[in-house]
Structure formats: C-alpha cells, structure tokens
PDB file of C-alpha atoms in Angstrom:
ATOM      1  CA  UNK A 244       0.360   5.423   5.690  1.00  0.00           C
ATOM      2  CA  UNK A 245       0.540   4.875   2.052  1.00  0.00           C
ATOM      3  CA  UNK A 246       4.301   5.558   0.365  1.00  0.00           C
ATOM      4  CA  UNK A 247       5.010   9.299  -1.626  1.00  0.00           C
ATOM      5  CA  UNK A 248       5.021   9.241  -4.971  1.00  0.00           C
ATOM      6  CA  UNK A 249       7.941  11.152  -6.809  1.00  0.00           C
ATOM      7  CA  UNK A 250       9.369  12.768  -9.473  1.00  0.00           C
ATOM      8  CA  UNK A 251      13.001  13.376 -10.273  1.00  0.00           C
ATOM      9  CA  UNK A 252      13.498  15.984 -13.186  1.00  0.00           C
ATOM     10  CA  UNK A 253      17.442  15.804 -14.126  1.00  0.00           C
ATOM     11  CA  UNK A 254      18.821  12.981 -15.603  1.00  0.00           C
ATOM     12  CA  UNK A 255      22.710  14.534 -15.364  1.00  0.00           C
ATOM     13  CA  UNK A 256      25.311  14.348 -12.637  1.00  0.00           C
ATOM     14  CA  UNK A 257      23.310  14.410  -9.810  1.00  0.00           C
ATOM     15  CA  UNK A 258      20.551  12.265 -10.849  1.00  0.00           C
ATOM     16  CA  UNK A 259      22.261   8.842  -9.883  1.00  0.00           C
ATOM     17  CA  UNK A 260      23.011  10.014  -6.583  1.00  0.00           C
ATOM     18  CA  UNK A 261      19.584  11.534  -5.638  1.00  0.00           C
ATOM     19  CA  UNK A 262      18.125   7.808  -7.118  1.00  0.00           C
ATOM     20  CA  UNK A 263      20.598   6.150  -4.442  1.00  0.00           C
ATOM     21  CA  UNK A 264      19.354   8.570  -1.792  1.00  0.00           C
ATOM     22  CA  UNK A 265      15.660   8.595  -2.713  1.00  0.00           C
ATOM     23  CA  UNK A 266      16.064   4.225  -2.683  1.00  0.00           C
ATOM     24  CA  UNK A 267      17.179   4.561   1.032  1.00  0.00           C
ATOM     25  CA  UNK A 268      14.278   6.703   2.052  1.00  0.00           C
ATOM     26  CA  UNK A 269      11.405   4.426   3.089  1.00  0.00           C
ATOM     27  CA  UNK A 270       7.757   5.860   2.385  1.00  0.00           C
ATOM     28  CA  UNK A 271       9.044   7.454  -0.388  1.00  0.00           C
ATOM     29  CA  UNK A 272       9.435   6.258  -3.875  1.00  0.00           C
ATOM     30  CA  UNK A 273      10.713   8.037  -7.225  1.00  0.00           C
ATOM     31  CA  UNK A 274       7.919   6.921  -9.578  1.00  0.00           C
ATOM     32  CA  UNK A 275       8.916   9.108 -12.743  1.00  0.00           C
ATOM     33  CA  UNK A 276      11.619  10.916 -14.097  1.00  0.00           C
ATOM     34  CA  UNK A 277      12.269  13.611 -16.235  1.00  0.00           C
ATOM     35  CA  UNK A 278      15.048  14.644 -18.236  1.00  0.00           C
ATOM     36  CA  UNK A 279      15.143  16.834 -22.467  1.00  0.00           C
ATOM     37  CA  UNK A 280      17.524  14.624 -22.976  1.00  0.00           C
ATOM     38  CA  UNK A 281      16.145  11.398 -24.308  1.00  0.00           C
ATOM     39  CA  UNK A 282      19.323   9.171 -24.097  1.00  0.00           C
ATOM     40  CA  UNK A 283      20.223  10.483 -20.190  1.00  0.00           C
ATOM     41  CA  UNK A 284      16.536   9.999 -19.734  1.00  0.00           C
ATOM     42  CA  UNK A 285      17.418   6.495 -21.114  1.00  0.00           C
ATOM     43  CA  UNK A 286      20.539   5.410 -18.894  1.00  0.00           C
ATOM     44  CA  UNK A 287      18.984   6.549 -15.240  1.00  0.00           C
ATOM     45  CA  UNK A 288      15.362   4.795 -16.504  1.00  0.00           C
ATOM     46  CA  UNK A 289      17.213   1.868 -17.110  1.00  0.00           C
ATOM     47  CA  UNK A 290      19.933   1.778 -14.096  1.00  0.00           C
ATOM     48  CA  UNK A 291      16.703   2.130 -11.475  1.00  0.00           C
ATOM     49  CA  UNK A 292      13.986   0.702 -13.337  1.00  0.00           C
ATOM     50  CA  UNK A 293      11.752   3.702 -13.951  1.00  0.00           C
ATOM     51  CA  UNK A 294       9.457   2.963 -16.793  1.00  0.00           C
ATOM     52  CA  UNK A 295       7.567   6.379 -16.254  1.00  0.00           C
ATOM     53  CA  UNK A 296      10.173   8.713 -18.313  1.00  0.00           C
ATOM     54  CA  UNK A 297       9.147  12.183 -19.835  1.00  0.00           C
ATOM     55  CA  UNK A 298      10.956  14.672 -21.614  1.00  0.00           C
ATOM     56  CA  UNK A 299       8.630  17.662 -21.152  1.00  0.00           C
ATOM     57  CA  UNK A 300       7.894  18.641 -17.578  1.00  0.00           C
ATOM     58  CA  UNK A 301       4.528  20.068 -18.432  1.00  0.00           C
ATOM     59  CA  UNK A 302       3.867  16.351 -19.317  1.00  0.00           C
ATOM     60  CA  UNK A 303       4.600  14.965 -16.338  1.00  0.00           C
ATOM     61  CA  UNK A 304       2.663  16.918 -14.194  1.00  0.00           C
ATOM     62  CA  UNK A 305      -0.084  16.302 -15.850  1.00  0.00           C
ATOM     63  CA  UNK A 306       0.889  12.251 -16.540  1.00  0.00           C
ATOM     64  CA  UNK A 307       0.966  11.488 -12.851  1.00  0.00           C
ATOM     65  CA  UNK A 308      -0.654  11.775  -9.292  1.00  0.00           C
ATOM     66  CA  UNK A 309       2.942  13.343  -7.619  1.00  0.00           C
ATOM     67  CA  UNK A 310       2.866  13.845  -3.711  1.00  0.00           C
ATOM     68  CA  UNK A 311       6.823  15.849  -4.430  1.00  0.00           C
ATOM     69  CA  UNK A 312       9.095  16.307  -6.924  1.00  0.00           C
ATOM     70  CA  UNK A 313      12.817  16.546  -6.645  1.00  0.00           C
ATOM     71  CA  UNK A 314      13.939  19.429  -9.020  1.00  0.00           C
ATOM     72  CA  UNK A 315      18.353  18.380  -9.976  1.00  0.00           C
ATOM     73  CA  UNK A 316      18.360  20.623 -13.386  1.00  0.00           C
ATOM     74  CA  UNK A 317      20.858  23.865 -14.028  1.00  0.00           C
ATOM     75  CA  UNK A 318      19.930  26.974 -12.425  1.00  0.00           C
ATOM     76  CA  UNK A 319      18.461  28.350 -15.020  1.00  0.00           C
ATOM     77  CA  UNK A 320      15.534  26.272 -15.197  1.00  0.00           C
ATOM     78  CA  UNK A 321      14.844  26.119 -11.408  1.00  0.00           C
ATOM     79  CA  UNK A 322      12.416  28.943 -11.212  1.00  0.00           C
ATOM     80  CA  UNK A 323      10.473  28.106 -13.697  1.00  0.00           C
ATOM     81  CA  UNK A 324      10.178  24.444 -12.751  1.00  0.00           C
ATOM     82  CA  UNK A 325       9.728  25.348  -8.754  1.00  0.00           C
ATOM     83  CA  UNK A 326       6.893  27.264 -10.260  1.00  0.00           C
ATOM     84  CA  UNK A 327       5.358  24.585 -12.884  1.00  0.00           C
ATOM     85  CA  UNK A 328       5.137  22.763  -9.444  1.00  0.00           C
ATOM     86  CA  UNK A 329       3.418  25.413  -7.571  1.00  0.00           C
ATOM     87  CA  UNK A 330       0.899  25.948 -10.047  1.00  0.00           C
ATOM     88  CA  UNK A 331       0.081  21.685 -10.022  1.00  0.00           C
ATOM     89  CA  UNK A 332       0.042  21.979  -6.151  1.00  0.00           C
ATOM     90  CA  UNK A 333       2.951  19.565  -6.213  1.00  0.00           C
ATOM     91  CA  UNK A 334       5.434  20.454  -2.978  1.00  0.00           C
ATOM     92  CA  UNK A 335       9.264  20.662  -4.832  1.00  0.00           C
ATOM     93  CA  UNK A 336      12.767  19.680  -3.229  1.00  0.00           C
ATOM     94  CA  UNK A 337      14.843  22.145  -5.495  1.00  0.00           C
ATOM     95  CA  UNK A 338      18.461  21.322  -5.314  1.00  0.00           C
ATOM     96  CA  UNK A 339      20.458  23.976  -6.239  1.00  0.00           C
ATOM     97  CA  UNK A 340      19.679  27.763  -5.804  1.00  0.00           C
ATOM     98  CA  UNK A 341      16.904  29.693  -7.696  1.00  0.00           C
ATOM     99  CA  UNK A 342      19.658  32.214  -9.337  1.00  0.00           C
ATOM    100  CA  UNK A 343      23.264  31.746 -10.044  1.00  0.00           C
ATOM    101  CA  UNK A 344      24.191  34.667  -7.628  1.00  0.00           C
TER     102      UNK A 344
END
C-alpha cells in the first residue's frame, strides 16, 4: 500500500506537535505545509525538513496530489478551509471546532 500524502496548514502552536505526531504515524507522511505567515512557515519547514511550503491554501491544493490534510489554524478560518478541501475532494482532519461556540 503506497504511504498518504499530507498537508499541514498552521505553522503556530500546534504545528510542532502535530509534525511529531504525524512522524510517528507510519503510511502517512506530511509532504507540505502551509502557513500566511512566511517566517513560521520558515521555522516548522526547516525543523522537519519540508521543502513544499505555501502561504496561500488555494495554492496548495492545487500544487500537490494530497490524500488528507490536517487543518491546526484559528477557528475562524476552519470553515472555510474544511470547505477549500471539500471542494478539491481532499478528506480534512480539522483540529479545533468549526465555530468558537
């Protein structure tokens, strides 16, 4: 069975830890990452070796071949991420709620 091919968009707080988790997960592999921040973007590229780095989701989906994508932004940008996803037929892990409340 070939390995999944990921995407983590989030470079903040919880990025290093979902990169740690993802790294113990075998068949699965975070391939690209995502972040508006250029310089966070920089510092989780660099710590796990992701060469594949975006700043602009709509980019990414259409940069890369993604079996999932691991969605660790605010809350306020879940939605419309979960459904950038949706629409590219890419399944989405979605870490925090859809709404604040």
């Amino acid at each position: 069975m070939a390995e999944l091919r990921g995407a983590l968009i989030g470079c903040g707080f919880f990025a290093v830890n979902q990169m740690h988790a993802w790294r113990d997960i075998a068949g699965a592999s975070i391939i690209a990452i995502c972040d508006r921040d250029p310089e966070r973007l920089k510092v989780v590229g660099d710590q796990f070796g992701i060469t594949r780095r975006y700043t602009d989701a709509a980019a990414l989906f259409a940069g890369e071949s993604l079996d999932f994508v691991d969605i660790a932004t605010t809350a306020p940008s879940h939605r419309p991420l979960v459904e950038m996803a949706a629409r590219h037929r890419v399944p989405a892990i979605c870490q925090k709620p859809f709404a604040p409340t």
